């Protein structure tokens, strides 16, 4: 009891900080645990971009950005704690990089009026802005990913996948299960066989799944993995000599650290993407100048240019652009969360804009609307080359099966709306 | 004087008081006894019922008016009830010391001619049966605890429960007779007979009337504003007048609750549980408790010890003043309050004095240090001076006038006078009726006008009017050189050292004083542990050179202080021995109230005294010990005789003359 | 006083010296207060006293086994051959030559008798031959064990388990054995047998014993010196022969009255006060 | 030193066997209750509720439940996570199937269903003990998580397999979903905890508790005094699972709002609750509270100190957190194997004896 | 005298009734080891029956047969005139047979009071819901049984350790607590396995007193295993002597004491 009171007192002390004019961006990162390999570069990129804006531009619209990092360890309970402890600071947008935490936060942020950006993860049907007012998952979601993968395979097979066997190796969690329904629908449409192979958290144990793959010899393996699961899968695939070219991962399964442990054998492994590769962008000059070389980089500062670092960078860029948009809409520099939401809903990413930011072609062009919080869902494909240690682009950002996805989104969001008694907006 | 009154508030007897209590506040608790894990509780109404049942049982047994009913046992409600029930049927209750050996008990039983005996347990029954072999006067034995009694011949023996049940069952036959007997009790009828365990000679049966008991109870209760909300713990021997007046006299007068501990071993725990508001104990209890406090504190950590001593020092400074209602500075008050939170409060609580409102110590002189210790904690401990013959109260200390060196002012309705020899005499409504079957002693103690000689020497202090006791008049003697020999004075000074439990000083008619000393096993034992002195037994510890050295130092210090007193400077202790056994009532060396029987000791240990005077360095002796069942054993030891430094007194004498 | 009283050897070297120890369990419960005793080389010293008197606690204090029961020696010292045992753990003590045989035997039930015995030689480094020799020695003292060497200890009788426990202790070649309640639960002849072996070991092998025992009668017949503990204190000590003659010991510990053995049917519900003097 | 026990005596067995026989303890208990019910609801905010108090309250219920099984009945269980999941999924199915029924009923029924499942998985305890039973319950843990992952009916066929708590109320006060106010969720859980603790205390101080403890301490002796081991063990499993089920339901519905079974109710949850029970003290209701408080609050406090006060990087603090919590657990197991409850008892004993040391 | 089915009268005048329990030709084997070989004896109402014999003679196994831990391969157990089917120990307990163990089987984690309270199990009639509620029936029941238990605690003079955890008690007191627990069940037949083990004379005297009082005041039939011959000879009415699983003697203490086979196998010299 005594400890409890002491903590409460301490908590109250913490909460009473000085109120400065700043733009608060919580970063629910995870630098520990089995998913830290992905969490660290993403968070570094996210942080560094805002640092860059502060250092170079003095913030956004003259208001400095304050990033509050909070360690979740990819754990939902800690995610809730982080959310609760930061929301009072005037948080503008949450980017938890965890589908599990996203599910906790969707109702909470909606109630609290704070936008949630789940870029390429989270609840896919949140793309339906009519139901999910405060949740955004642009520029692409899982179902885009699933469809993108199938589209790519269709292209490879001349538009016909009938009779082919495709296996889905997925993280046995909300995250991994997300694409199943799309893949099933697409299977009906395109006539392929789908085998589901769940891998339990954290994913180190996949022997039986890969034995099954060796036995059943699917034509393609699609993977929804994260963290340590990815490298184990790639390693296992190499071990059973599964042709890497026929192994394609979602964007969260396509970073350097996922394939490097398997060495040369990983060459040929493919992954989806919605962001640019490498550090050959002008923005990196500034990043080096203002952030990395100035010793202000987040974390160890050694992640610049890596896949997930770029995603973090991209997420931060989208956030800052949404802030700018919000500032524009409301004519206020020190915006609040609801303004931020408006900004995100009105976000428009054009090539020109990205060019100006020194990030030309870093992501697809898209615009967000009241109805559509999911963006266009353009998906690219990259392939790993172990000899150079680089990811090479195989296919540019291409559209996915909007018809199928749209119907699924409508169905799932309608179910959610019914369950939670939400009436549609944007009408 | 109250000789003509017909009874305080119209009640003539304890049964009448019982009736008053049972009708006026029948639901209030009258008795509690720790048994079967909880405090069993009897209200006044229930008590009245129980006592009536016992009385009916007595009638069933055929108890006649004027019969004596002995009660032998520890403090239990049933025993107290038996006494009142005895009064109801017109009999005289005679409580006996339960730890008496059979021999002692035989004398008393024979002297009072008790036909009925209420025994606490098998042990007492066995003693009575043993006595009965020669006495043949006891008609019936009752016992309260059935344990082990199964196999006895029950033709002249019953469980108290059984006769209660029988009495209740046959109430139709005896109700009228009982009511008649109750109604017949007058104010001057005998209430109780208590045997004094004199330090000399055989016990004498002090007859106390209803008037003695009720008037004394009433006066003393009013003096201290006792109410019926008091709780007392009854643990003192039932045969002692103190217990009778507190646990029966005042309890019935005020209607407060008498709590009986589970057993002697659990007394301290029970004391803490009950937390009496009104308390009575001889100094020895307080001494022992203080010794224990100090010993336990010595085992405490450094911080606690320092805190304890710091605050106790402060309490010594202001605690007594606060209790007396004197003015004390704000800072001191605050510090005392803090001390109360940290030390005094918890200490009082763990000792069982958390609810202590008023309490008395009597029977012997209490060391000023000890007395002040308790008072400084905020415990309103006071002294009184009394006797069985006075139904306890002669003088008492009023609130606000409490001092260690006096015993207070005369109690209400008590007159005092000091005769030429310095002996204290008193006259009061509590003055006893007579010594039973002993007109000579009665006459030599109580004169025709009702003045009673106490046998103690003392004087009334100028100004305050407080009585100061010097010593027992009979013990005061003269040294060979004619200077005064007042053993108590020196003994008390020595006994105030926690290491020393008991002292007997010799020197009457001799040229110098010598002493027997008993060490306090708890205190010295603890000291031994702390100082890495190994010992296995009392005897070994008592003979340890370092212990002797310590005691010698105490004696030296006392000698110095005695030498400073011109009158008594001759009483310095020249040589002493630390005895190999504790003086014990079973061996006849002490009375049951733990007063030394000087003459007996002198005789029994004459060989040691001789050695003390003949200059030998050690003495070998064999001492007989008596077990409760009368069997004898013996122990032998070689005692080292220690010479103590004395302050030369010649100059003093010159100066004095 | 102690040396003079030793019946076996006046000049006997003191092995174990317990000086004024105080033991507190659980930080608040005082179980031993100021216990002092000595065990001379080659002596059998008995700790006597009722249940809860502190005999076992004293043994455990010596063998440093108190910690496992949340007890600690808060005062005093325990020295073995002049060196404090406080710092050594029970295993070190075994190497120094002190081993405790616990009350209730504590054999390894699933091991055979012989395996049990061999565990006792665990700390020894003097090679198999020596151990085998000692094994034979143990068997010579406990011929019953030899018969049952292949039986699982759990299936042997109480007396045999006690022998196993003692034999196992012997295998560490101890100088001093702390023996806790060796007679408990044993049939009368077995008690005699066990104590006979104690005596043999003492006389022939020179092993010193400190034994805690309820069975005062037997203990005082075989021991040289006795300490009587009550309520965590030593209340009496002396040569065994003297103790046997002490009237209080007779009454309270030997069940003898002036008229000989008292019948258990005639027990009173109260008891004489003890006058340890 | 705060204890004043003189005059605090008992005249009936009823008084003697009450939960807090000492007056001071009783008053302190009333004060805690008064603060918990009368003050905290008025000053509580989302952070306190969601980050500290709700998890504490809910874990305390779970810990009480597990403590009954492990601490009182001596049956080791590693299936707590699985049983919490049963509670959560039962609650979810009930909430969605009967939207108009009070949430209170749902939680209770969820507890009941879990009790039933607990009894089923408790059946092996008759034949197997200790380590083997632990393995059996571990199997239950994995089976249950697998089941809830595997059978879409349990998650109403949602795409992600997640279950989401819709908004439900008790007497019109919303207690689940995002619109539930902090005080309402807090009070809702507090009531469950208070009642659970009282029930647990009543059971453990009476006949049932004694039969459990008898089985725990020595099953042979328990049988010889007439304890039917089957009945005793199964009641322990039932009561324990009932509490654990309630905790699971509250954990899902009130605290998290959305649950993914593998992550939230995985084996690590079983261990977490077991740690709470061990650190708190086996066989002590207070220990369950203390253990829950310790493991819920310690990381938060460490984070507050490390990140907010000292400004250290979050990952270092997170790692430090693990190290410190781990070290404390080990330290506890070594220094005080009987847990916080024992520390508390010793402290209390010391205070009662104050200023004396013993 | 012993053959009378109506019972007999002891030297000290107690009336012993008819047969309460009869063991008929019991044989018990563990694997190949024969623990009890074809033993028959009876226990009569109100008597104190001792079973003696060397360690490993099968005495404890016999008690275990009576209390249901072992089911003998051969022979019958008759209780109150009816043949007893194989039972679990708790069913035996419910029939009114209580016992203590040689190695003490107390609940170490519980207080003395709780241990003794467990003995009252068969008197507890409230269900788990009433107990969860506590107030009302459960509380009343607890109080009533507590009272009964306190009487036993008082009887056995263990008041001072009432609330002490059993694990802190020395062996002798544990024995007493175990007896208290057995008595709390108010058994018809009480089995005591070495009640005096590990006790000094003083404590044995106490225990003797308790056993006699239980037998005499509650009329409880007692069967006990004991090694202290003084105790056995003083307390028991009839003695069964076992050796290596066989019965080698049965009769009054005097008869047994003078039985040559018994002297050879067990007593050795006469113990007085």
PDB file of N, CA and C in Angstrom, chain B residues 34-38 146-148 150-151 262 266, chain E residues 150-151 154-155 157 159 162 209 212-213 216-217:
ATOM      1  N   UNK B  34      -9.989 -15.522  31.568  1.00  0.00           N
ATOM      2  CA  UNK B  34      -9.439 -16.035  30.324  1.00  0.00           C
ATOM      3  C   UNK B  34      -9.481 -17.545  30.401  1.00  0.00           C
ATOM      4  N   UNK B  35     -10.310 -18.123  29.576  1.00  0.00           N
ATOM      5  CA  UNK B  35     -10.381 -19.569  29.534  1.00  0.00           C
ATOM      6  C   UNK B  35     -10.823 -19.986  28.149  1.00  0.00           C
ATOM      7  N   UNK B  36     -10.338 -21.099  27.692  1.00  0.00           N
ATOM      8  CA  UNK B  36     -10.686 -21.604  26.366  1.00  0.00           C
ATOM      9  C   UNK B  36     -10.409 -20.559  25.288  1.00  0.00           C
ATOM     10  N   UNK B  37      -9.344 -19.798  25.491  1.00  0.00           N
ATOM     11  CA  UNK B  37      -8.890 -18.906  24.423  1.00  0.00           C
ATOM     12  C   UNK B  37      -9.551 -17.552  24.373  1.00  0.00           C
ATOM     13  N   UNK B  38     -10.596 -17.349  25.119  1.00  0.00           N
ATOM     14  CA  UNK B  38     -11.226 -16.023  25.108  1.00  0.00           C
ATOM     15  C   UNK B  38     -11.557 -15.620  26.530  1.00  0.00           C
ATOM     16  N   UNK B 146     -11.833 -30.032  37.438  1.00  0.00           N
ATOM     17  CA  UNK B 146     -12.090 -31.468  37.564  1.00  0.00           C
ATOM     18  C   UNK B 146     -10.917 -32.328  37.129  1.00  0.00           C
ATOM     19  N   UNK B 147      -9.907 -31.689  36.600  1.00  0.00           N
ATOM     20  CA  UNK B 147      -8.793 -32.467  36.057  1.00  0.00           C
ATOM     21  C   UNK B 147      -8.178 -33.396  37.098  1.00  0.00           C
ATOM     22  N   UNK B 148      -8.102 -34.659  36.767  1.00  0.00           N
ATOM     23  CA  UNK B 148      -7.445 -35.632  37.625  1.00  0.00           C
ATOM     24  C   UNK B 148      -8.295 -36.089  38.803  1.00  0.00           C
ATOM     25  N   UNK B 150     -11.161 -37.620  38.836  1.00  0.00           N
ATOM     26  CA  UNK B 150     -12.044 -38.719  38.500  1.00  0.00           C
ATOM     27  C   UNK B 150     -11.983 -39.882  39.492  1.00  0.00           C
ATOM     28  N   UNK B 151     -10.754 -40.197  39.922  1.00  0.00           N
ATOM     29  CA  UNK B 151     -10.603 -41.440  40.659  1.00  0.00           C
ATOM     30  C   UNK B 151     -10.746 -41.289  42.166  1.00  0.00           C
ATOM     31  N   UNK B 262      -5.565 -16.335  32.974  1.00  0.00           N
ATOM     32  CA  UNK B 262      -5.699 -17.754  32.677  1.00  0.00           C
ATOM     33  C   UNK B 262      -4.866 -18.591  33.639  1.00  0.00           C
ATOM     34  N   UNK B 266       0.616 -16.826  32.381  1.00  0.00           N
ATOM     35  CA  UNK B 266       0.144 -15.925  31.321  1.00  0.00           C
ATOM     36  C   UNK B 266      -0.227 -14.563  31.884  1.00  0.00           C
TER      37      UNK B 266
ATOM     38  N   UNK E 150     -11.533 -25.815  21.758  1.00  0.00           N
ATOM     39  CA  UNK E 150     -10.886 -25.162  22.899  1.00  0.00           C
ATOM     40  C   UNK E 150     -10.923 -26.062  24.133  1.00  0.00           C
ATOM     41  N   UNK E 151     -11.981 -26.820  24.264  1.00  0.00           N
ATOM     42  CA  UNK E 151     -12.070 -27.748  25.389  1.00  0.00           C
ATOM     43  C   UNK E 151     -10.937 -28.769  25.290  1.00  0.00           C
ATOM     44  N   UNK E 154      -7.643 -27.175  26.045  1.00  0.00           N
ATOM     45  CA  UNK E 154      -7.527 -27.016  27.482  1.00  0.00           C
ATOM     46  C   UNK E 154      -7.209 -28.362  28.128  1.00  0.00           C
ATOM     47  N   UNK E 155      -7.892 -29.365  27.655  1.00  0.00           N
ATOM     48  CA  UNK E 155      -7.718 -30.717  28.183  1.00  0.00           C
ATOM     49  C   UNK E 155      -6.263 -31.178  28.031  1.00  0.00           C
ATOM     50  N   UNK E 157      -3.742 -29.237  27.629  1.00  0.00           N
ATOM     51  CA  UNK E 157      -2.843 -28.196  28.157  1.00  0.00           C
ATOM     52  C   UNK E 157      -1.908 -27.634  27.099  1.00  0.00           C
ATOM     53  N   UNK E 159      -2.800 -24.576  25.656  1.00  0.00           N
ATOM     54  CA  UNK E 159      -3.345 -23.235  25.443  1.00  0.00           C
ATOM     55  C   UNK E 159      -2.282 -22.253  24.988  1.00  0.00           C
ATOM     56  N   UNK E 162      -1.595 -22.124  21.290  1.00  0.00           N
ATOM     57  CA  UNK E 162      -2.785 -22.156  20.454  1.00  0.00           C
ATOM     58  C   UNK E 162      -2.566 -21.541  19.076  1.00  0.00           C
ATOM     59  N   UNK E 209      -1.365 -39.525  31.242  1.00  0.00           N
ATOM     60  CA  UNK E 209      -2.535 -38.957  31.903  1.00  0.00           C
ATOM     61  C   UNK E 209      -3.611 -38.660  30.864  1.00  0.00           C
ATOM     62  N   UNK E 212      -5.169 -41.893  29.502  1.00  0.00           N
ATOM     63  CA  UNK E 212      -6.083 -42.490  30.480  1.00  0.00           C
ATOM     64  C   UNK E 212      -7.366 -41.683  30.582  1.00  0.00           C
ATOM     65  N   UNK E 213      -7.214 -40.362  30.600  1.00  0.00           N
ATOM     66  CA  UNK E 213      -8.397 -39.515  30.733  1.00  0.00           C
ATOM     67  C   UNK E 213      -9.311 -39.658  29.524  1.00  0.00           C
ATOM     68  N   UNK E 216     -11.047 -42.893  29.807  1.00  0.00           N
ATOM     69  CA  UNK E 216     -11.971 -42.986  30.914  1.00  0.00           C
ATOM     70  C   UNK E 216     -13.131 -42.002  30.789  1.00  0.00           C
ATOM     71  N   UNK E 217     -12.805 -40.765  30.448  1.00  0.00           N
ATOM     72  CA  UNK E 217     -13.842 -39.740  30.464  1.00  0.00           C
ATOM     73  C   UNK E 217     -14.688 -39.748  29.204  1.00  0.00           C
TER      74      UNK E 217
END
